[in-house]
Every structure is written in C-alpha cells, then in structure tokens.
Amino acid sequence: MSLVLDPAAQDLLFREARSANTFTDEPVTDEQVQAIYDLVKYGPTAFNQTPLRITLVRSPEARERLVAHMAEGNRPKTASAPLVAILSADNEFHEELPHLFPAAPQIKDIFFAERPARENAAALNAALQAAYFIVGVRAAGLAAGPMTGFDFEGVRKEFLDDDHTPLMVVNIGHPGPDAWYPRSPRLEFDQVVTTV
C-alpha cells in the first residue's frame, strides 16, 4: 500500500531529511518561523494543551550566552547556525486550557491543579510538539539540528524561568558543507511492531 503523501514530500520530511551539523550563512527569517509555526500548531496534544514554547536566539549576545551552556561538541554548530531555537515546556500551560479546550474548561482544575501532574503532561506533550516543529522546519526546506547536549539548568536560568523546562536546542538553517554524518541504521518493522 502506498502513502497518499507525494513521494517527494515523503523524502523532504523523512527519508532524505537529516540532522544538520553545519549551515550556510543564509538567514532564517521571522516569516519562515511564523509559517513553520502556523503549520505545526495543528499537531495533536492531550486536551489541546499545547505546552511547547519557543525562544528564538537571534542576537550575538544571546548566542554567546547560549553557546557557553552547550556541550563542547555542540558549540561550533550552535555558534554558526543562522537561527537557534530553545524549545521548552510551559509547566503553567493549564492557564490557557479554558481557551484551548472550550469543550471542557474545567479540565484545568480537574487534571492539572497540581504542579507534578502539569510537569509530566507538559514534558510529554511539548516533546510531541518539538517533533512536529522539526518536521515543520523540514517542510520549510530548511534543516534542523536538534540537540540535548547542554546544561539544562544553566539554559533555564539564562533564558527561561521556573515555570519552563528546556527540552532541546535546535539549530536551523540551510545545510552547509559536510552537514551530514553517515546515516545510522534504523530498526525494521518487525523489530518494532507487535500484534496481539
């Protein structure tokens, strides 16, 4: 059975897409980021809670502060990417639920009155949204370089607040020379899928 999505789009979003390690100096515009968000905001989350928050690191001063918190091997690519985004989970996402889930505005207090419940839900659902964001970057014809090699607490203190948990840093741009490592193997269907 074939997929409905055009094979070229399948390649762009999945088969040919890779995590980039170098980028050209061609800028990534606010309009491109807006278009990416306007596409990926429709990805599902539980109760439409949409806890992902995106911090765009554009100024040289902010970039320098971020690079200081990156793992050594991630510093050069973060320093040189045209745009860097810090993706975080908003642990106070429940305040938006009466607007985002109008079918049951009481959900805010029924399920998410306690901070630990919010943190668990925010981490899972923001991670889903982070994956959509990466696919959206690819849909814009750009490359993403998502990374978790950084000082999470340092980034939180430097760029966020106590209500936001950093998830990943994503370098964004057009791939540069030698942008790709060799493709690593993937598990096959029968290694992943079990029918019961």
JSON list of C-alpha atoms in Angstrom, two decimals:
[
{"chain": "A", "resi": 1, "resn": "MET", "atom": "CA", "xyz": [0.00, 0.00, 0.00]},
{"chain": "A", "resi": 2, "resn": "SER", "atom": "CA", "xyz": [1.33, 3.40, -0.87]},
{"chain": "A", "resi": 3, "resn": "LEU", "atom": "CA", "xyz": [1.05, 6.58, 1.16]},
{"chain": "A", "resi": 4, "resn": "VAL", "atom": "CA", "xyz": [-1.16, 9.43, -0.01]},
{"chain": "A", "resi": 5, "resn": "LEU", "atom": "CA", "xyz": [1.60, 12.00, 0.54]},
{"chain": "A", "resi": 6, "resn": "ASP", "atom": "CA", "xyz": [3.64, 12.70, -2.60]},
{"chain": "A", "resi": 7, "resn": "PRO", "atom": "CA", "xyz": [6.93, 10.72, -2.61]},
{"chain": "A", "resi": 8, "resn": "ALA", "atom": "CA", "xyz": [8.95, 13.94, -2.97]},
{"chain": "A", "resi": 9, "resn": "ALA", "atom": "CA", "xyz": [7.30, 15.30, 0.18]},
{"chain": "A", "resi": 10, "resn": "GLN", "atom": "CA", "xyz": [7.97, 11.99, 1.95]},
{"chain": "A", "resi": 11, "resn": "ASP", "atom": "CA", "xyz": [11.65, 12.35, 1.07]},
{"chain": "A", "resi": 12, "resn": "LEU", "atom": "CA", "xyz": [11.75, 16.00, 2.16]},
{"chain": "A", "resi": 13, "resn": "LEU", "atom": "CA", "xyz": [10.15, 15.33, 5.53]},
{"chain": "A", "resi": 14, "resn": "PHE", "atom": "CA", "xyz": [11.58, 11.90, 6.36]},
{"chain": "A", "resi": 15, "resn": "ARG", "atom": "CA", "xyz": [13.72, 9.73, 4.06]},
{"chain": "A", "resi": 16, "resn": "GLU", "atom": "CA", "xyz": [16.20, 12.39, 2.90]},
{"chain": "A", "resi": 17, "resn": "ALA", "atom": "CA", "xyz": [15.94, 14.64, 5.96]},
{"chain": "A", "resi": 18, "resn": "ARG", "atom": "CA", "xyz": [18.89, 14.58, 8.33]},
{"chain": "A", "resi": 19, "resn": "SER", "atom": "CA", "xyz": [20.09, 16.39, 11.45]},
{"chain": "A", "resi": 20, "resn": "ALA", "atom": "CA", "xyz": [22.42, 19.06, 10.11]},
{"chain": "A", "resi": 21, "resn": "ASN", "atom": "CA", "xyz": [25.77, 19.81, 11.72]},
{"chain": "A", "resi": 22, "resn": "THR", "atom": "CA", "xyz": [26.85, 22.73, 9.51]},
{"chain": "A", "resi": 23, "resn": "PHE", "atom": "CA", "xyz": [24.85, 25.54, 7.94]},
{"chain": "A", "resi": 24, "resn": "THR", "atom": "CA", "xyz": [25.27, 28.23, 5.31]},
{"chain": "A", "resi": 25, "resn": "ASP", "atom": "CA", "xyz": [25.04, 31.86, 6.42]},
{"chain": "A", "resi": 26, "resn": "GLU", "atom": "CA", "xyz": [21.70, 32.37, 4.61]},
{"chain": "A", "resi": 27, "resn": "PRO", "atom": "CA", "xyz": [19.36, 33.87, 7.21]},
{"chain": "A", "resi": 28, "resn": "VAL", "atom": "CA", "xyz": [16.19, 32.26, 8.54]},
{"chain": "A", "resi": 29, "resn": "THR", "atom": "CA", "xyz": [13.50, 34.94, 8.63]},
{"chain": "A", "resi": 30, "resn": "ASP", "atom": "CA", "xyz": [10.75, 35.59, 11.14]},
{"chain": "A", "resi": 31, "resn": "GLU", "atom": "CA", "xyz": [8.30, 34.96, 8.29]},
{"chain": "A", "resi": 32, "resn": "GLN", "atom": "CA", "xyz": [9.72, 31.47, 7.79]},
{"chain": "A", "resi": 33, "resn": "VAL", "atom": "CA", "xyz": [9.43, 30.71, 11.51]},
{"chain": "A", "resi": 34, "resn": "GLN", "atom": "CA", "xyz": [5.85, 32.05, 11.51]},
{"chain": "A", "resi": 35, "resn": "ALA", "atom": "CA", "xyz": [4.98, 29.79, 8.55]},
{"chain": "A", "resi": 36, "resn": "ILE", "atom": "CA", "xyz": [6.53, 26.79, 10.35]},
{"chain": "A", "resi": 37, "resn": "TYR", "atom": "CA", "xyz": [4.52, 27.50, 13.49]},
{"chain": "A", "resi": 38, "resn": "ASP", "atom": "CA", "xyz": [1.31, 28.13, 11.55]},
{"chain": "A", "resi": 39, "resn": "LEU", "atom": "CA", "xyz": [1.66, 24.62, 10.09]},
{"chain": "A", "resi": 40, "resn": "VAL", "atom": "CA", "xyz": [2.75, 22.64, 13.15]},
{"chain": "A", "resi": 41, "resn": "LYS", "atom": "CA", "xyz": [0.36, 24.23, 15.65]},
{"chain": "A", "resi": 42, "resn": "TYR", "atom": "CA", "xyz": [-2.27, 21.77, 14.40]},
{"chain": "A", "resi": 43, "resn": "GLY", "atom": "CA", "xyz": [-0.40, 18.73, 15.71]},
{"chain": "A", "resi": 44, "resn": "PRO", "atom": "CA", "xyz": [-2.39, 16.96, 18.44]},
{"chain": "A", "resi": 45, "resn": "THR", "atom": "CA", "xyz": [-1.70, 17.21, 22.16]},
{"chain": "A", "resi": 46, "resn": "ALA", "atom": "CA", "xyz": [-3.77, 15.91, 25.08]},
{"chain": "A", "resi": 47, "resn": "PHE", "atom": "CA", "xyz": [-6.70, 18.27, 25.72]},
{"chain": "A", "resi": 48, "resn": "ASN", "atom": "CA", "xyz": [-5.09, 20.57, 23.12]},
{"chain": "A", "resi": 49, "resn": "GLN", "atom": "CA", "xyz": [-2.79, 21.75, 25.90]},
{"chain": "A", "resi": 50, "resn": "THR", "atom": "CA", "xyz": [-0.01, 22.92, 23.52]},
{"chain": "A", "resi": 51, "resn": "PRO", "atom": "CA", "xyz": [2.68, 23.44, 26.19]},
{"chain": "A", "resi": 52, "resn": "LEU", "atom": "CA", "xyz": [5.60, 23.97, 23.79]},
{"chain": "A", "resi": 53, "resn": "ARG", "atom": "CA", "xyz": [7.27, 27.38, 23.99]},
{"chain": "A", "resi": 54, "resn": "ILE", "atom": "CA", "xyz": [9.91, 28.55, 21.51]},
{"chain": "A", "resi": 55, "resn": "THR", "atom": "CA", "xyz": [12.67, 31.01, 22.35]},
{"chain": "A", "resi": 56, "resn": "LEU", "atom": "CA", "xyz": [14.47, 32.28, 19.24]},
{"chain": "A", "resi": 57, "resn": "VAL", "atom": "CA", "xyz": [18.10, 33.16, 19.89]},
{"chain": "A", "resi": 58, "resn": "ARG", "atom": "CA", "xyz": [18.99, 35.88, 17.38]},
{"chain": "A", "resi": 59, "resn": "SER", "atom": "CA", "xyz": [21.24, 38.49, 18.98]},
{"chain": "A", "resi": 60, "resn": "PRO", "atom": "CA", "xyz": [25.01, 37.88, 19.12]},
{"chain": "A", "resi": 61, "resn": "GLU", "atom": "CA", "xyz": [24.97, 38.47, 22.88]},
{"chain": "A", "resi": 62, "resn": "ALA", "atom": "CA", "xyz": [22.25, 35.86, 23.47]},
{"chain": "A", "resi": 63, "resn": "ARG", "atom": "CA", "xyz": [24.01, 33.43, 21.15]},
{"chain": "A", "resi": 64, "resn": "GLU", "atom": "CA", "xyz": [27.23, 33.80, 23.12]},
{"chain": "A", "resi": 65, "resn": "ARG", "atom": "CA", "xyz": [25.37, 33.17, 26.38]},
{"chain": "A", "resi": 66, "resn": "LEU", "atom": "CA", "xyz": [23.74, 30.05, 24.93]},
{"chain": "A", "resi": 67, "resn": "VAL", "atom": "CA", "xyz": [26.95, 28.64, 23.45]},
{"chain": "A", "resi": 68, "resn": "ALA", "atom": "CA", "xyz": [28.54, 28.80, 26.91]},
{"chain": "A", "resi": 69, "resn": "HIS", "atom": "CA", "xyz": [25.92, 26.28, 28.12]},
{"chain": "A", "resi": 70, "resn": "MET", "atom": "CA", "xyz": [26.30, 23.87, 25.18]},
{"chain": "A", "resi": 71, "resn": "ALA", "atom": "CA", "xyz": [28.36, 20.68, 25.34]},
{"chain": "A", "resi": 72, "resn": "GLU", "atom": "CA", "xyz": [31.79, 21.18, 23.80]},
{"chain": "A", "resi": 73, "resn": "GLY", "atom": "CA", "xyz": [30.96, 19.28, 20.60]},
{"chain": "A", "resi": 74, "resn": "ASN", "atom": "CA", "xyz": [27.78, 21.30, 20.05]},
{"chain": "A", "resi": 75, "resn": "ARG", "atom": "CA", "xyz": [29.33, 24.74, 20.48]},
{"chain": "A", "resi": 76, "resn": "PRO", "atom": "CA", "xyz": [30.68, 25.37, 16.95]},
{"chain": "A", "resi": 77, "resn": "LYS", "atom": "CA", "xyz": [27.44, 24.48, 15.18]},
{"chain": "A", "resi": 78, "resn": "THR", "atom": "CA", "xyz": [25.32, 26.46, 17.64]},
{"chain": "A", "resi": 79, "resn": "ALA", "atom": "CA", "xyz": [27.65, 29.44, 17.26]},
{"chain": "A", "resi": 80, "resn": "SER", "atom": "CA", "xyz": [27.38, 29.38, 13.46]},
{"chain": "A", "resi": 81, "resn": "ALA", "atom": "CA", "xyz": [23.76, 28.34, 12.73]},
{"chain": "A", "resi": 82, "resn": "PRO", "atom": "CA", "xyz": [21.67, 31.16, 11.20]},
{"chain": "A", "resi": 83, "resn": "LEU", "atom": "CA", "xyz": [18.97, 30.65, 13.84]},
{"chain": "A", "resi": 84, "resn": "VAL", "atom": "CA", "xyz": [18.82, 28.75, 17.11]},
{"chain": "A", "resi": 85, "resn": "ALA", "atom": "CA", "xyz": [15.61, 27.88, 18.95]},
{"chain": "A", "resi": 86, "resn": "ILE", "atom": "CA", "xyz": [15.33, 26.79, 22.57]},
{"chain": "A", "resi": 87, "resn": "LEU", "atom": "CA", "xyz": [12.28, 24.54, 22.86]},
{"chain": "A", "resi": 88, "resn": "SER", "atom": "CA", "xyz": [10.76, 24.35, 26.33]},
{"chain": "A", "resi": 89, "resn": "ALA", "atom": "CA", "xyz": [7.71, 23.02, 28.14]},
{"chain": "A", "resi": 90, "resn": "ASP", "atom": "CA", "xyz": [5.46, 25.55, 29.86]},
{"chain": "A", "resi": 91, "resn": "ASN", "atom": "CA", "xyz": [4.51, 23.97, 33.19]},
{"chain": "A", "resi": 92, "resn": "GLU", "atom": "CA", "xyz": [1.75, 26.56, 33.60]},
{"chain": "A", "resi": 93, "resn": "PHE", "atom": "CA", "xyz": [0.09, 25.62, 30.30]},
{"chain": "A", "resi": 94, "resn": "HIS", "atom": "CA", "xyz": [-3.15, 24.86, 32.16]},
{"chain": "A", "resi": 95, "resn": "GLU", "atom": "CA", "xyz": [-3.91, 28.57, 32.43]},
{"chain": "A", "resi": 96, "resn": "GLU", "atom": "CA", "xyz": [-4.67, 28.55, 28.68]},
{"chain": "A", "resi": 97, "resn": "LEU", "atom": "CA", "xyz": [-6.90, 25.45, 28.78]},
{"chain": "A", "resi": 98, "resn": "PRO", "atom": "CA", "xyz": [-10.24, 27.29, 29.14]},
{"chain": "A", "resi": 99, "resn": "HIS", "atom": "CA", "xyz": [-9.42, 28.96, 25.81]},
{"chain": "A", "resi": 100, "resn": "LEU", "atom": "CA", "xyz": [-7.70, 25.99, 24.14]},
{"chain": "A", "resi": 101, "resn": "PHE", "atom": "CA", "xyz": [-10.19, 23.32, 25.24]},
{"chain": "A", "resi": 102, "resn": "PRO", "atom": "CA", "xyz": [-13.53, 25.15, 25.46]},
{"chain": "A", "resi": 103, "resn": "ALA", "atom": "CA", "xyz": [-15.50, 21.89, 25.33]},
{"chain": "A", "resi": 104, "resn": "ALA", "atom": "CA", "xyz": [-14.45, 21.23, 28.93]},
{"chain": "A", "resi": 105, "resn": "PRO", "atom": "CA", "xyz": [-12.83, 24.28, 30.55]},
{"chain": "A", "resi": 106, "resn": "GLN", "atom": "CA", "xyz": [-12.99, 22.57, 33.96]},
{"chain": "A", "resi": 107, "resn": "ILE", "atom": "CA", "xyz": [-10.19, 20.23, 32.82]},
{"chain": "A", "resi": 108, "resn": "LYS", "atom": "CA", "xyz": [-7.77, 22.89, 34.04]},
{"chain": "A", "resi": 109, "resn": "ASP", "atom": "CA", "xyz": [-8.72, 22.22, 37.65]},
{"chain": "A", "resi": 110, "resn": "ILE", "atom": "CA", "xyz": [-9.71, 18.56, 37.40]},
{"chain": "A", "resi": 111, "resn": "PHE", "atom": "CA", "xyz": [-6.47, 17.18, 35.98]},
{"chain": "A", "resi": 112, "resn": "PHE", "atom": "CA", "xyz": [-3.88, 19.93, 36.27]},
{"chain": "A", "resi": 113, "resn": "ALA", "atom": "CA", "xyz": [-4.36, 21.63, 39.64]},
{"chain": "A", "resi": 114, "resn": "GLU", "atom": "CA", "xyz": [-1.17, 20.02, 40.98]},
{"chain": "A", "resi": 115, "resn": "ARG", "atom": "CA", "xyz": [2.25, 21.01, 39.63]},
{"chain": "A", "resi": 116, "resn": "PRO", "atom": "CA", "xyz": [3.66, 17.43, 39.28]},
{"chain": "A", "resi": 117, "resn": "ALA", "atom": "CA", "xyz": [0.74, 16.46, 37.02]},
{"chain": "A", "resi": 118, "resn": "ARG", "atom": "CA", "xyz": [1.33, 19.56, 34.90]},
{"chain": "A", "resi": 119, "resn": "GLU", "atom": "CA", "xyz": [5.07, 18.90, 34.63]},
{"chain": "A", "resi": 120, "resn": "ASN", "atom": "CA", "xyz": [4.50, 15.32, 33.44]},
{"chain": "A", "resi": 121, "resn": "ALA", "atom": "CA", "xyz": [1.86, 16.36, 30.91]},
{"chain": "A", "resi": 122, "resn": "ALA", "atom": "CA", "xyz": [3.89, 19.34, 29.71]},
{"chain": "A", "resi": 123, "resn": "ALA", "atom": "CA", "xyz": [7.04, 17.25, 29.17]},
{"chain": "A", "resi": 124, "resn": "LEU", "atom": "CA", "xyz": [5.25, 14.61, 27.10]},
{"chain": "A", "resi": 125, "resn": "ASN", "atom": "CA", "xyz": [3.10, 16.94, 25.03]},
{"chain": "A", "resi": 126, "resn": "ALA", "atom": "CA", "xyz": [5.80, 19.54, 24.42]},
{"chain": "A", "resi": 127, "resn": "ALA", "atom": "CA", "xyz": [8.08, 16.72, 23.23]},
{"chain": "A", "resi": 128, "resn": "LEU", "atom": "CA", "xyz": [5.38, 15.77, 20.72]},
{"chain": "A", "resi": 129, "resn": "GLN", "atom": "CA", "xyz": [5.21, 19.37, 19.59]},
{"chain": "A", "resi": 130, "resn": "ALA", "atom": "CA", "xyz": [9.01, 19.55, 19.34]},
{"chain": "A", "resi": 131, "resn": "ALA", "atom": "CA", "xyz": [8.88, 16.64, 16.88]},
{"chain": "A", "resi": 132, "resn": "TYR", "atom": "CA", "xyz": [6.21, 18.45, 14.86]},
{"chain": "A", "resi": 133, "resn": "PHE", "atom": "CA", "xyz": [8.41, 21.56, 14.91]},
{"chain": "A", "resi": 134, "resn": "ILE", "atom": "CA", "xyz": [11.35, 19.65, 13.45]},
{"chain": "A", "resi": 135, "resn": "VAL", "atom": "CA", "xyz": [9.16, 18.24, 10.67]},
{"chain": "A", "resi": 136, "resn": "GLY", "atom": "CA", "xyz": [7.85, 21.78, 10.07]},
{"chain": "A", "resi": 137, "resn": "VAL", "atom": "CA", "xyz": [11.40, 23.08, 9.70]},
{"chain": "A", "resi": 138, "resn": "ARG", "atom": "CA", "xyz": [11.96, 20.41, 7.06]},
{"chain": "A", "resi": 139, "resn": "ALA", "atom": "CA", "xyz": [8.69, 21.33, 5.33]},
{"chain": "A", "resi": 140, "resn": "ALA", "atom": "CA", "xyz": [10.05, 24.88, 5.01]},
{"chain": "A", "resi": 141, "resn": "GLY", "atom": "CA", "xyz": [13.02, 23.49, 3.06]},
{"chain": "A", "resi": 142, "resn": "LEU", "atom": "CA", "xyz": [15.39, 24.06, 5.98]},
{"chain": "A", "resi": 143, "resn": "ALA", "atom": "CA", "xyz": [17.49, 21.68, 8.04]},
{"chain": "A", "resi": 144, "resn": "ALA", "atom": "CA", "xyz": [17.20, 21.21, 11.78]},
{"chain": "A", "resi": 145, "resn": "GLY", "atom": "CA", "xyz": [19.92, 20.14, 14.17]},
{"chain": "A", "resi": 146, "resn": "PRO", "atom": "CA", "xyz": [18.16, 19.19, 17.42]},
{"chain": "A", "resi": 147, "resn": "MET", "atom": "CA", "xyz": [20.41, 18.68, 20.47]},
{"chain": "A", "resi": 148, "resn": "THR", "atom": "CA", "xyz": [20.07, 17.77, 24.11]},
{"chain": "A", "resi": 149, "resn": "GLY", "atom": "CA", "xyz": [23.77, 18.12, 24.85]},
{"chain": "A", "resi": 150, "resn": "PHE", "atom": "CA", "xyz": [23.70, 21.23, 27.04]},
{"chain": "A", "resi": 151, "resn": "ASP", "atom": "CA", "xyz": [23.43, 22.35, 30.65]},
{"chain": "A", "resi": 152, "resn": "PHE", "atom": "CA", "xyz": [19.65, 22.24, 31.13]},
{"chain": "A", "resi": 153, "resn": "GLU", "atom": "CA", "xyz": [19.63, 24.15, 34.39]},
{"chain": "A", "resi": 154, "resn": "GLY", "atom": "CA", "xyz": [22.03, 26.76, 33.02]},
{"chain": "A", "resi": 155, "resn": "VAL", "atom": "CA", "xyz": [19.84, 27.33, 29.95]},
{"chain": "A", "resi": 156, "resn": "ARG", "atom": "CA", "xyz": [16.72, 27.50, 32.10]},
{"chain": "A", "resi": 157, "resn": "LYS", "atom": "CA", "xyz": [18.26, 30.14, 34.37]},
{"chain": "A", "resi": 158, "resn": "GLU", "atom": "CA", "xyz": [19.76, 32.11, 31.48]},
{"chain": "A", "resi": 159, "resn": "PHE", "atom": "CA", "xyz": [16.76, 32.17, 29.12]},
{"chain": "A", "resi": 160, "resn": "LEU", "atom": "CA", "xyz": [13.63, 30.88, 30.84]},
{"chain": "A", "resi": 161, "resn": "ASP", "atom": "CA", "xyz": [12.09, 30.88, 34.31]},
{"chain": "A", "resi": 162, "resn": "ASP", "atom": "CA", "xyz": [10.98, 28.40, 36.96]},
{"chain": "A", "resi": 163, "resn": "ASP", "atom": "CA", "xyz": [7.78, 27.66, 35.05]},
{"chain": "A", "resi": 164, "resn": "HIS", "atom": "CA", "xyz": [9.57, 26.50, 31.90]},
{"chain": "A", "resi": 165, "resn": "THR", "atom": "CA", "xyz": [11.62, 23.32, 31.41]},
{"chain": "A", "resi": 166, "resn": "PRO", "atom": "CA", "xyz": [14.07, 23.25, 28.50]},
{"chain": "A", "resi": 167, "resn": "LEU", "atom": "CA", "xyz": [13.67, 20.24, 26.20]},
{"chain": "A", "resi": 168, "resn": "MET", "atom": "CA", "xyz": [16.16, 20.78, 23.40]},
{"chain": "A", "resi": 169, "resn": "VAL", "atom": "CA", "xyz": [18.12, 23.33, 21.41]},
{"chain": "A", "resi": 170, "resn": "VAL", "atom": "CA", "xyz": [17.53, 23.28, 17.64]},
{"chain": "A", "resi": 171, "resn": "ASN", "atom": "CA", "xyz": [19.93, 24.81, 15.13]},
{"chain": "A", "resi": 172, "resn": "ILE", "atom": "CA", "xyz": [18.04, 25.88, 11.99]},
{"chain": "A", "resi": 173, "resn": "GLY", "atom": "CA", "xyz": [19.17, 26.87, 8.52]},
{"chain": "A", "resi": 174, "resn": "HIS", "atom": "CA", "xyz": [20.21, 25.71, 5.08]},
{"chain": "A", "resi": 175, "resn": "PRO", "atom": "CA", "xyz": [22.70, 22.83, 5.30]},
{"chain": "A", "resi": 176, "resn": "GLY", "atom": "CA", "xyz": [26.33, 23.76, 4.78]},
{"chain": "A", "resi": 177, "resn": "PRO", "atom": "CA", "xyz": [29.33, 21.75, 3.57]},
{"chain": "A", "resi": 178, "resn": "ASP", "atom": "CA", "xyz": [29.65, 18.28, 5.08]},
{"chain": "A", "resi": 179, "resn": "ALA", "atom": "CA", "xyz": [26.43, 18.86, 7.02]},
{"chain": "A", "resi": 180, "resn": "TRP", "atom": "CA", "xyz": [25.56, 15.19, 7.44]},
{"chain": "A", "resi": 181, "resn": "TYR", "atom": "CA", "xyz": [27.07, 12.31, 9.34]},
{"chain": "A", "resi": 182, "resn": "PRO", "atom": "CA", "xyz": [26.58, 8.93, 7.63]},
{"chain": "A", "resi": 183, "resn": "ARG", "atom": "CA", "xyz": [23.01, 7.71, 8.06]},
{"chain": "A", "resi": 184, "resn": "SER", "atom": "CA", "xyz": [22.73, 5.41, 11.06]},
{"chain": "A", "resi": 185, "resn": "PRO", "atom": "CA", "xyz": [20.72, 2.17, 10.86]},
{"chain": "A", "resi": 186, "resn": "ARG", "atom": "CA", "xyz": [17.05, 2.03, 11.76]},
{"chain": "A", "resi": 187, "resn": "LEU", "atom": "CA", "xyz": [15.06, -0.80, 13.30]},
{"chain": "A", "resi": 188, "resn": "GLU", "atom": "CA", "xyz": [12.91, -2.78, 10.88]},
{"chain": "A", "resi": 189, "resn": "PHE", "atom": "CA", "xyz": [9.13, -3.06, 11.09]},
{"chain": "A", "resi": 190, "resn": "ASP", "atom": "CA", "xyz": [9.11, -6.49, 12.72]},
{"chain": "A", "resi": 191, "resn": "GLN", "atom": "CA", "xyz": [11.58, -5.31, 15.36]},
{"chain": "A", "resi": 192, "resn": "VAL", "atom": "CA", "xyz": [9.23, -2.56, 16.47]},
{"chain": "A", "resi": 193, "resn": "VAL", "atom": "CA", "xyz": [5.66, -3.67, 15.80]},
{"chain": "A", "resi": 194, "resn": "THR", "atom": "CA", "xyz": [3.93, -6.45, 17.76]},
{"chain": "A", "resi": 195, "resn": "THR", "atom": "CA", "xyz": [0.40, -7.58, 17.07]},
{"chain": "A", "resi": 196, "resn": "VAL", "atom": "CA", "xyz": [-1.56, -9.03, 19.98]}
]
